[in-house]
PDB file of C-alpha atoms in Angstrom:
ATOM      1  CA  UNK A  25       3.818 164.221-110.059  1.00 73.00           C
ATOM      2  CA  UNK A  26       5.137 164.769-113.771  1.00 82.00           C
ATOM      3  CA  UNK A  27       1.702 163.546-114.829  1.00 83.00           C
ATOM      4  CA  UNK A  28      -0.145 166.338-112.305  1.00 85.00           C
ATOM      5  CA  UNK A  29       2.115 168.720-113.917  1.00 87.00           C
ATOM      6  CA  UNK A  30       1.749 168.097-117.755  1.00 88.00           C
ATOM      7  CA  UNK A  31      -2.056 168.010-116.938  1.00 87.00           C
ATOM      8  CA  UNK A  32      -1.988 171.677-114.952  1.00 87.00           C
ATOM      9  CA  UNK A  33       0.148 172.415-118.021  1.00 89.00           C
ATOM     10  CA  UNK A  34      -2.771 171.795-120.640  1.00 87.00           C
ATOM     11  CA  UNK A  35      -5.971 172.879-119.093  1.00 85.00           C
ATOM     12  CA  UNK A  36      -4.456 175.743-117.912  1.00 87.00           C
ATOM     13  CA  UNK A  37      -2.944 176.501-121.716  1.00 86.00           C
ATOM     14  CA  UNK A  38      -6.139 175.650-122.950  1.00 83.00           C
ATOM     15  CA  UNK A  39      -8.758 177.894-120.445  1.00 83.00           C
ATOM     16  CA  UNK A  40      -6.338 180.894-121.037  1.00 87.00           C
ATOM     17  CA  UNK A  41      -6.935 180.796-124.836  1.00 82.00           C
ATOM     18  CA  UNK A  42     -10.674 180.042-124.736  1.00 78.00           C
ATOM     19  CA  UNK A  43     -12.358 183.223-125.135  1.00 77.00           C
ATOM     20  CA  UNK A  44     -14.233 184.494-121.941  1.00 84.00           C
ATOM     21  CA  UNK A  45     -15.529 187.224-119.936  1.00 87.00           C
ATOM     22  CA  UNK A  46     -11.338 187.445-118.275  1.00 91.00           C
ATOM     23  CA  UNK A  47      -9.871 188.519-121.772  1.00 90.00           C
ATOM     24  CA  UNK A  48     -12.354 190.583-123.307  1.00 88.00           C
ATOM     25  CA  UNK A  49     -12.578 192.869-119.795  1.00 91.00           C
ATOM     26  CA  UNK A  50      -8.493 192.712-120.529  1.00 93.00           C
ATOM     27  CA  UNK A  51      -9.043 193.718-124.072  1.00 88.00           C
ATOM     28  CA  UNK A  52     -11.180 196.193-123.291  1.00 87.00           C
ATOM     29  CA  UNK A  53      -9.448 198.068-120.792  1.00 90.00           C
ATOM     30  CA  UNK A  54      -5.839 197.589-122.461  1.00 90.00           C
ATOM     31  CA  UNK A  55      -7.335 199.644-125.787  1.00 83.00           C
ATOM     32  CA  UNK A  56      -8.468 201.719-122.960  1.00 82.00           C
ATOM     33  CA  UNK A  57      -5.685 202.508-120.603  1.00 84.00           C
ATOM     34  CA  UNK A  58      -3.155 200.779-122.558  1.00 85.00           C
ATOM     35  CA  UNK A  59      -0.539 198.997-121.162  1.00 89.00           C
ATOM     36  CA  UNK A  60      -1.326 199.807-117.539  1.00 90.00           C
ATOM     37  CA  UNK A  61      -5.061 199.221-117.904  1.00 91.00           C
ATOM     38  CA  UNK A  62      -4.143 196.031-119.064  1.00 93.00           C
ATOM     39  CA  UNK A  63      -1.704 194.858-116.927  1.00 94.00           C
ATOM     40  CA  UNK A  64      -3.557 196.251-114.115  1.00 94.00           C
ATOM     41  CA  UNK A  65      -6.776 194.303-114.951  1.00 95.00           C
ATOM     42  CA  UNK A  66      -4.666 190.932-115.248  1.00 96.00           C
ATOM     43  CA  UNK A  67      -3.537 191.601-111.610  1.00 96.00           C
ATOM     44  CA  UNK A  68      -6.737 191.991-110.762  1.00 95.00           C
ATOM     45  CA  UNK A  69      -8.043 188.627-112.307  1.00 95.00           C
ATOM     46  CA  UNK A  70      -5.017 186.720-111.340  1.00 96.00           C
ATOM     47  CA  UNK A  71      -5.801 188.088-107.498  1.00 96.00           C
ATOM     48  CA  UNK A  72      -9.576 186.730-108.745  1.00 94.00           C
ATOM     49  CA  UNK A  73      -7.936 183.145-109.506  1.00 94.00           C
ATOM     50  CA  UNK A  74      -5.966 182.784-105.998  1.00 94.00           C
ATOM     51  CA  UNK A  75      -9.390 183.334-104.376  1.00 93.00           C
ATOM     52  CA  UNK A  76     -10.707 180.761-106.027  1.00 91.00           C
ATOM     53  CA  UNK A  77      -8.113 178.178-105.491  1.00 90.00           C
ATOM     54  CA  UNK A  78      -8.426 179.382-101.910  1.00 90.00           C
ATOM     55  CA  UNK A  79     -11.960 178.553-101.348  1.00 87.00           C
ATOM     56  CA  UNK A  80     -11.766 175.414-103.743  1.00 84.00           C
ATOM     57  CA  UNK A  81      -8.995 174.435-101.662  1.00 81.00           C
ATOM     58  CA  UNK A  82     -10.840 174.000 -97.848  1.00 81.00           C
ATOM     59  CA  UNK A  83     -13.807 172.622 -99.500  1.00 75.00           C
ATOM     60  CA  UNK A  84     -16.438 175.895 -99.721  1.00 73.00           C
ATOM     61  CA  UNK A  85     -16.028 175.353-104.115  1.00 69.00           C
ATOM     62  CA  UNK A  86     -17.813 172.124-103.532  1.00 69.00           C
ATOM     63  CA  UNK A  87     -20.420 173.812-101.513  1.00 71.00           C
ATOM     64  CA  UNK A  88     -21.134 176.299-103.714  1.00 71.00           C
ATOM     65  CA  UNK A  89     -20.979 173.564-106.666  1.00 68.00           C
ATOM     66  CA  UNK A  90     -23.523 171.838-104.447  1.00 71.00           C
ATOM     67  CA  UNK A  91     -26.118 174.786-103.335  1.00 75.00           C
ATOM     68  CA  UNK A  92     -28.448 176.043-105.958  1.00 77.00           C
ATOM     69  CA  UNK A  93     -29.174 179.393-103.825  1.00 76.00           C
ATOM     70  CA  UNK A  94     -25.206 179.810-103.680  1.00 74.00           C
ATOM     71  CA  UNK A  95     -25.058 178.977-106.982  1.00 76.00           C
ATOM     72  CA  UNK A  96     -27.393 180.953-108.450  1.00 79.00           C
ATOM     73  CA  UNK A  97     -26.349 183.933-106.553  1.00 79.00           C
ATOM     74  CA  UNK A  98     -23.080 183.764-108.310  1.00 73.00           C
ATOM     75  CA  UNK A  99     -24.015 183.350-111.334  1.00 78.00           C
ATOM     76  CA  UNK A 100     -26.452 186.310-111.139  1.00 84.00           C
ATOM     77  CA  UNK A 101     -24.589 188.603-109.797  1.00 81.00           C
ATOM     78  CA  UNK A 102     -21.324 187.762-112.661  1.00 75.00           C
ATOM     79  CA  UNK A 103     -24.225 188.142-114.960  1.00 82.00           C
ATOM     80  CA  UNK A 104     -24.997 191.669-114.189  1.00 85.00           C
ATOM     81  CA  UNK A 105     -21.684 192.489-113.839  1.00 78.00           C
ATOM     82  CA  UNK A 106     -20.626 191.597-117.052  1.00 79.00           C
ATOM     83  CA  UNK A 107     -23.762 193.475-118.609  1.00 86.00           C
ATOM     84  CA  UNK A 108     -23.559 196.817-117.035  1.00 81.00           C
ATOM     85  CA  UNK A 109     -19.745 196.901-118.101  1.00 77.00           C
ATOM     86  CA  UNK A 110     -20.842 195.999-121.432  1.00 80.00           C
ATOM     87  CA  UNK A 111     -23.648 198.701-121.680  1.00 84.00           C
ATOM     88  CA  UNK A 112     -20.743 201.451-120.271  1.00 77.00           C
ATOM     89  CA  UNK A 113     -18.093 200.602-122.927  1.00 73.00           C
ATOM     90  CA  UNK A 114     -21.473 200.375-125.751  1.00 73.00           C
ATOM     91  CA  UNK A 115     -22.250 204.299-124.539  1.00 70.00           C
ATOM     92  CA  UNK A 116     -18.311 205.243-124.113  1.00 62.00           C
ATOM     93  CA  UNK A 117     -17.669 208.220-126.275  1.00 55.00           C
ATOM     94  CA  UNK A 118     -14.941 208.482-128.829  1.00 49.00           C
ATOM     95  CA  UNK A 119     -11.410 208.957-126.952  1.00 46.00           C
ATOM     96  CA  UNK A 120      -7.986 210.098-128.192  1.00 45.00           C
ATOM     97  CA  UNK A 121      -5.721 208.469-126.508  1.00 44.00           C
ATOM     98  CA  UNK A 122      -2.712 210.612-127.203  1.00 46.00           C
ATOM     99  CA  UNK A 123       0.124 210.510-123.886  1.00 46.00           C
ATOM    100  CA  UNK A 124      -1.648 213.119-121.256  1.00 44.00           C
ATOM    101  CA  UNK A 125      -4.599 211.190-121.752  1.00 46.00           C
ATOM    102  CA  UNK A 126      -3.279 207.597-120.765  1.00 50.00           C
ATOM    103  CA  UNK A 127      -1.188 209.409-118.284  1.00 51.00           C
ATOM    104  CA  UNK A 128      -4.604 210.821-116.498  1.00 51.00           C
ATOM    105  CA  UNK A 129      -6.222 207.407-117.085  1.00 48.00           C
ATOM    106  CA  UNK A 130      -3.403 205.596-115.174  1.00 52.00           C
ATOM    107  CA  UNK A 131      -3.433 207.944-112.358  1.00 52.00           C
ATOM    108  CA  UNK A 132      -6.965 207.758-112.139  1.00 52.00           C
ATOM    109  CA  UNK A 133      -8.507 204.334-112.804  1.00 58.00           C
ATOM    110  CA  UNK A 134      -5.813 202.134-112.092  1.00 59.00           C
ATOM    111  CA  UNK A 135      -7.772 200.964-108.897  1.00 66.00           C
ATOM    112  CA  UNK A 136     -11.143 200.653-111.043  1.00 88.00           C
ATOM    113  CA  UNK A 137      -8.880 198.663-113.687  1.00 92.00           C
ATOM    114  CA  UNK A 138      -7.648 196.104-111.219  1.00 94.00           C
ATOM    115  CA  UNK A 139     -11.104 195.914-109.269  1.00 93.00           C
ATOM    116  CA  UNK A 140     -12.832 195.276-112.620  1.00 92.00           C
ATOM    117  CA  UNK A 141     -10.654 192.191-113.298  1.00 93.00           C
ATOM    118  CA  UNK A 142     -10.865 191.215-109.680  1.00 95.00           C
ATOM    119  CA  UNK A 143     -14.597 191.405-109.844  1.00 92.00           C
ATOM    120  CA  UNK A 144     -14.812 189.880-113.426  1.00 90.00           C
ATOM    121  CA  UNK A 145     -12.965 186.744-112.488  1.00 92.00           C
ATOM    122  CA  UNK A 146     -14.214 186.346-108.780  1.00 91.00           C
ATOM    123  CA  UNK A 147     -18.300 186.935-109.915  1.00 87.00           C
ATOM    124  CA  UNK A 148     -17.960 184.058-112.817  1.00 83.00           C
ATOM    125  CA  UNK A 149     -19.407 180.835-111.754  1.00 80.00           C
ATOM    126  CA  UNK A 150     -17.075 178.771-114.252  1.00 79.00           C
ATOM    127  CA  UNK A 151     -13.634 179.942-112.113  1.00 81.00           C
ATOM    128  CA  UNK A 152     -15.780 178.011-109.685  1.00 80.00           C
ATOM    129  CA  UNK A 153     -16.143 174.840-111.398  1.00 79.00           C
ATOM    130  CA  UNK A 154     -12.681 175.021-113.008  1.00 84.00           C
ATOM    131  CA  UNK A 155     -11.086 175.511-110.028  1.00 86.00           C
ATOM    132  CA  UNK A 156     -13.265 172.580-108.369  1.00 80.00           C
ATOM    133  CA  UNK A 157     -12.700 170.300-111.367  1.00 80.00           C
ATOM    134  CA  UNK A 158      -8.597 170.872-110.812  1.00 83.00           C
ATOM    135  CA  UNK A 159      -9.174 169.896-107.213  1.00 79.00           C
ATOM    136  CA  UNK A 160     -11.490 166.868-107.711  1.00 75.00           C
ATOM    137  CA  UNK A 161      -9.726 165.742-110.356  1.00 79.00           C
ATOM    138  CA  UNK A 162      -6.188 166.812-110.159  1.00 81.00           C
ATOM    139  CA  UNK A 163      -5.211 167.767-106.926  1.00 80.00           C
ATOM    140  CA  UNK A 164      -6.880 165.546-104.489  1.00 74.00           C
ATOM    141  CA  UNK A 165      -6.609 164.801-100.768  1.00 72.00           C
ATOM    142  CA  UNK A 166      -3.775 162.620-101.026  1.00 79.00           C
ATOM    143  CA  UNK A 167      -1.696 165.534-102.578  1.00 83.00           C
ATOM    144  CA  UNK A 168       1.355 166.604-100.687  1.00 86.00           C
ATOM    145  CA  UNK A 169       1.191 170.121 -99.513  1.00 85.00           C
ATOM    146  CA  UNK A 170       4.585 171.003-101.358  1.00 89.00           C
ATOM    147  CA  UNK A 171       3.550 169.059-104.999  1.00 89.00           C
ATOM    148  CA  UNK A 172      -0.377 170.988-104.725  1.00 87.00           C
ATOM    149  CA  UNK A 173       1.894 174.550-103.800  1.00 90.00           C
ATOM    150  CA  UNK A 174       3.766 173.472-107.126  1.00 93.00           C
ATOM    151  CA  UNK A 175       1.367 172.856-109.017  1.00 91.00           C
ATOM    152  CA  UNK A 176      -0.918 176.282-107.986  1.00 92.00           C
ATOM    153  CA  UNK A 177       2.502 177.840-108.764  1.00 94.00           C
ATOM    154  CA  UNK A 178       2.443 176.560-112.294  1.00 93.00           C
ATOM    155  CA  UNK A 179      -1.140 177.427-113.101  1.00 92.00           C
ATOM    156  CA  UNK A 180      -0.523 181.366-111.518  1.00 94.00           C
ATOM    157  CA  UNK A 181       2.909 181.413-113.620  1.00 95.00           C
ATOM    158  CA  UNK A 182       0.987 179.975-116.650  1.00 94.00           C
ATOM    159  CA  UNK A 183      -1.483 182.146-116.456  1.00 94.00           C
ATOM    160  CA  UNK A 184       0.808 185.674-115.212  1.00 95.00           C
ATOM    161  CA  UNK A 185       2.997 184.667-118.325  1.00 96.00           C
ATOM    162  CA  UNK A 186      -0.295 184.719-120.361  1.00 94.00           C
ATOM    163  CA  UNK A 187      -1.365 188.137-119.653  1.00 95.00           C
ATOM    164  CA  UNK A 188       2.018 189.355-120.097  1.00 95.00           C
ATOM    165  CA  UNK A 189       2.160 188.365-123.569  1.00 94.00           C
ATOM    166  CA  UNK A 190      -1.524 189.053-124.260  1.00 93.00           C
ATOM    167  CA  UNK A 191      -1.544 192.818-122.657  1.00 94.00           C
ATOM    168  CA  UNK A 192       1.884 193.420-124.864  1.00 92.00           C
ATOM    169  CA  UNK A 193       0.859 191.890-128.044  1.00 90.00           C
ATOM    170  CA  UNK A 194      -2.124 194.184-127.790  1.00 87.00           C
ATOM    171  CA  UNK A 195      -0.867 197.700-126.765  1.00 86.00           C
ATOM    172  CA  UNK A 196       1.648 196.891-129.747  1.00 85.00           C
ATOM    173  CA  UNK A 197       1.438 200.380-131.995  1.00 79.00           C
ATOM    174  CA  UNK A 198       0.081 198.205-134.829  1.00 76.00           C
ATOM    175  CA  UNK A 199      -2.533 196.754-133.030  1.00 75.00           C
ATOM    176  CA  UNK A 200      -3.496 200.038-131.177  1.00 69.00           C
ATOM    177  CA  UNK A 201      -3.060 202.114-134.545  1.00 72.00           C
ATOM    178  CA  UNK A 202      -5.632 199.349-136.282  1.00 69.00           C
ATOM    179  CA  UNK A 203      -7.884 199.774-133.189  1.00 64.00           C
ATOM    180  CA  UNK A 204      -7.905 203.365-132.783  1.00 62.00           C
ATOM    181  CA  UNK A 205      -8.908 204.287-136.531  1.00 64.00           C
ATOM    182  CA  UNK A 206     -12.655 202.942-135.467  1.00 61.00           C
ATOM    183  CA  UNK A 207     -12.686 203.846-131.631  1.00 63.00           C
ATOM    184  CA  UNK A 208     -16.722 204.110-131.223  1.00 66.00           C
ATOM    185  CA  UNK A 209     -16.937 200.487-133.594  1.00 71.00           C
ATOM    186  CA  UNK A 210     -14.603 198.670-131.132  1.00 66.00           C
ATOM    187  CA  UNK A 211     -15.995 200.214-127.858  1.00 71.00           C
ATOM    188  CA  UNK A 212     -19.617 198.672-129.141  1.00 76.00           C
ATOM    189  CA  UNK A 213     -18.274 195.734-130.164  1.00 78.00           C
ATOM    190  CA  UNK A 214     -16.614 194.866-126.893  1.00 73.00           C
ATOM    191  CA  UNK A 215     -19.759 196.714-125.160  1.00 79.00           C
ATOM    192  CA  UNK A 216     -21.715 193.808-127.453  1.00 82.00           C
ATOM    193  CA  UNK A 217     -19.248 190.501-126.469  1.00 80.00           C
ATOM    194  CA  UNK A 218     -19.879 191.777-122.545  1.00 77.00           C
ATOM    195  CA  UNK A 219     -23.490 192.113-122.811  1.00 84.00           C
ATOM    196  CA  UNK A 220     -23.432 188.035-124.533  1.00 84.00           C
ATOM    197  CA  UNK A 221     -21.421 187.040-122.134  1.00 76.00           C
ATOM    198  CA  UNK A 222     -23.280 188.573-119.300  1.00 80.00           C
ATOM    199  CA  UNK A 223     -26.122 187.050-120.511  1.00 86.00           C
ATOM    200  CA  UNK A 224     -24.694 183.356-121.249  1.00 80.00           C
ATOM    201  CA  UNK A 225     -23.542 183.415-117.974  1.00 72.00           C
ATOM    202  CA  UNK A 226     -27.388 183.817-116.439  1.00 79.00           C
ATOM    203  CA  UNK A 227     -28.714 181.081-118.871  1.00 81.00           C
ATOM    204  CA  UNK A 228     -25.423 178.410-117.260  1.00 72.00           C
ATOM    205  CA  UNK A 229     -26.445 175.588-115.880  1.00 68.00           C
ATOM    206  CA  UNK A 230     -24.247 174.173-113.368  1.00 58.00           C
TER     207      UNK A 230
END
């Protein structure tokens, strides 16, 4: 079990820090909302991850894996996801975000924060094969219920503690300060890295 463990450890650690689609909808939406946008859109793709573990878990990952049509619906639908996000934040206007203006934000998109994450993680074909790589690979079969409830602990604590530190580092008044002086600049460039991404993720082969 020590050696299922140390491996969760690292390719969790390691997909966390691998830019993706996950951290710049994060990024985006903490310079957004700030801490609450954030935090809100980690929920969201941390609720994203337990799906996919779920499914993975009673066998429908493989199926998926297995079926182009399934397949390719995923990946399609991620695809335009991630694009039409990106072409919202490239149009987004210049916006102060002095106190009353995070305090609207939080009171009004903190569902459309977490659903974005949710939606983010859930509509991206490589949760899929991650997910069905930990449980072909790592977790098999022959894994005790109680060690393959450990080890999905892990990789949700792993990944929670992740966000925590990423959404913080981010909505630290340095950070924000450095962000805010070229608001329209940063909104395009994350508007840009969606787009890509949207894109790479139609052009994935499985």
């Amino acid at each position: 079990m020590i050696d299922q463990i140390l491996v969760i450890l690292g390719i969790t650690l390691l997909v966390m820090i691998s830019p993706g689609p996950d951290m710049v909808i994060v990024m985006r939406n903490t310079f957004v909302g700030g801490r609450a946008g954030g935090l809100q859109s980690s929920l969201g793709v941390l609720a994203g991850n337990m799906v996919h573990i779920t499914y993975c878990a009673i066998g429908i990952g493989w199926l998926i894996s297995e079926s182009i049509l399934a397949f390719n619906i995923l990946k399609y639908a991620g695809a335009a996801y991630l694009i039409y996000i990106g072409i919202m934040s490239f149009r987004a206007r210049d916006m102060a975000l002095s106190a009353e203006t995070k305090a609207g934000l939080q009171k009004n998109a903190g569902k459309s924060w977490f659903l974005q994450g949710f939606l983010n993680n859930i509509l991206n074909p490589k949760g899929t094969l991650f997910y069905l790589g930990v449980f072909t690979m790592v977790i098999t079969p022959e894994t005790s219920t109680a060690t393959t409830s450990l080890l999905v602990l892990i990789m949700m604590s792993v990944s929670a503690l992740f966000w925590l530190f990423f959404v913080h580092t981010l909505d630290s008044s340095m950070v924000r300060n450095l962000l805010e002086r070229g608001q329209t600049l940063v909104n395009r460039v994350f508007g840009g890295l969606l787009i890509f991404l949207g894109i790479r993720v139609a052009f994935m082969e499985r």
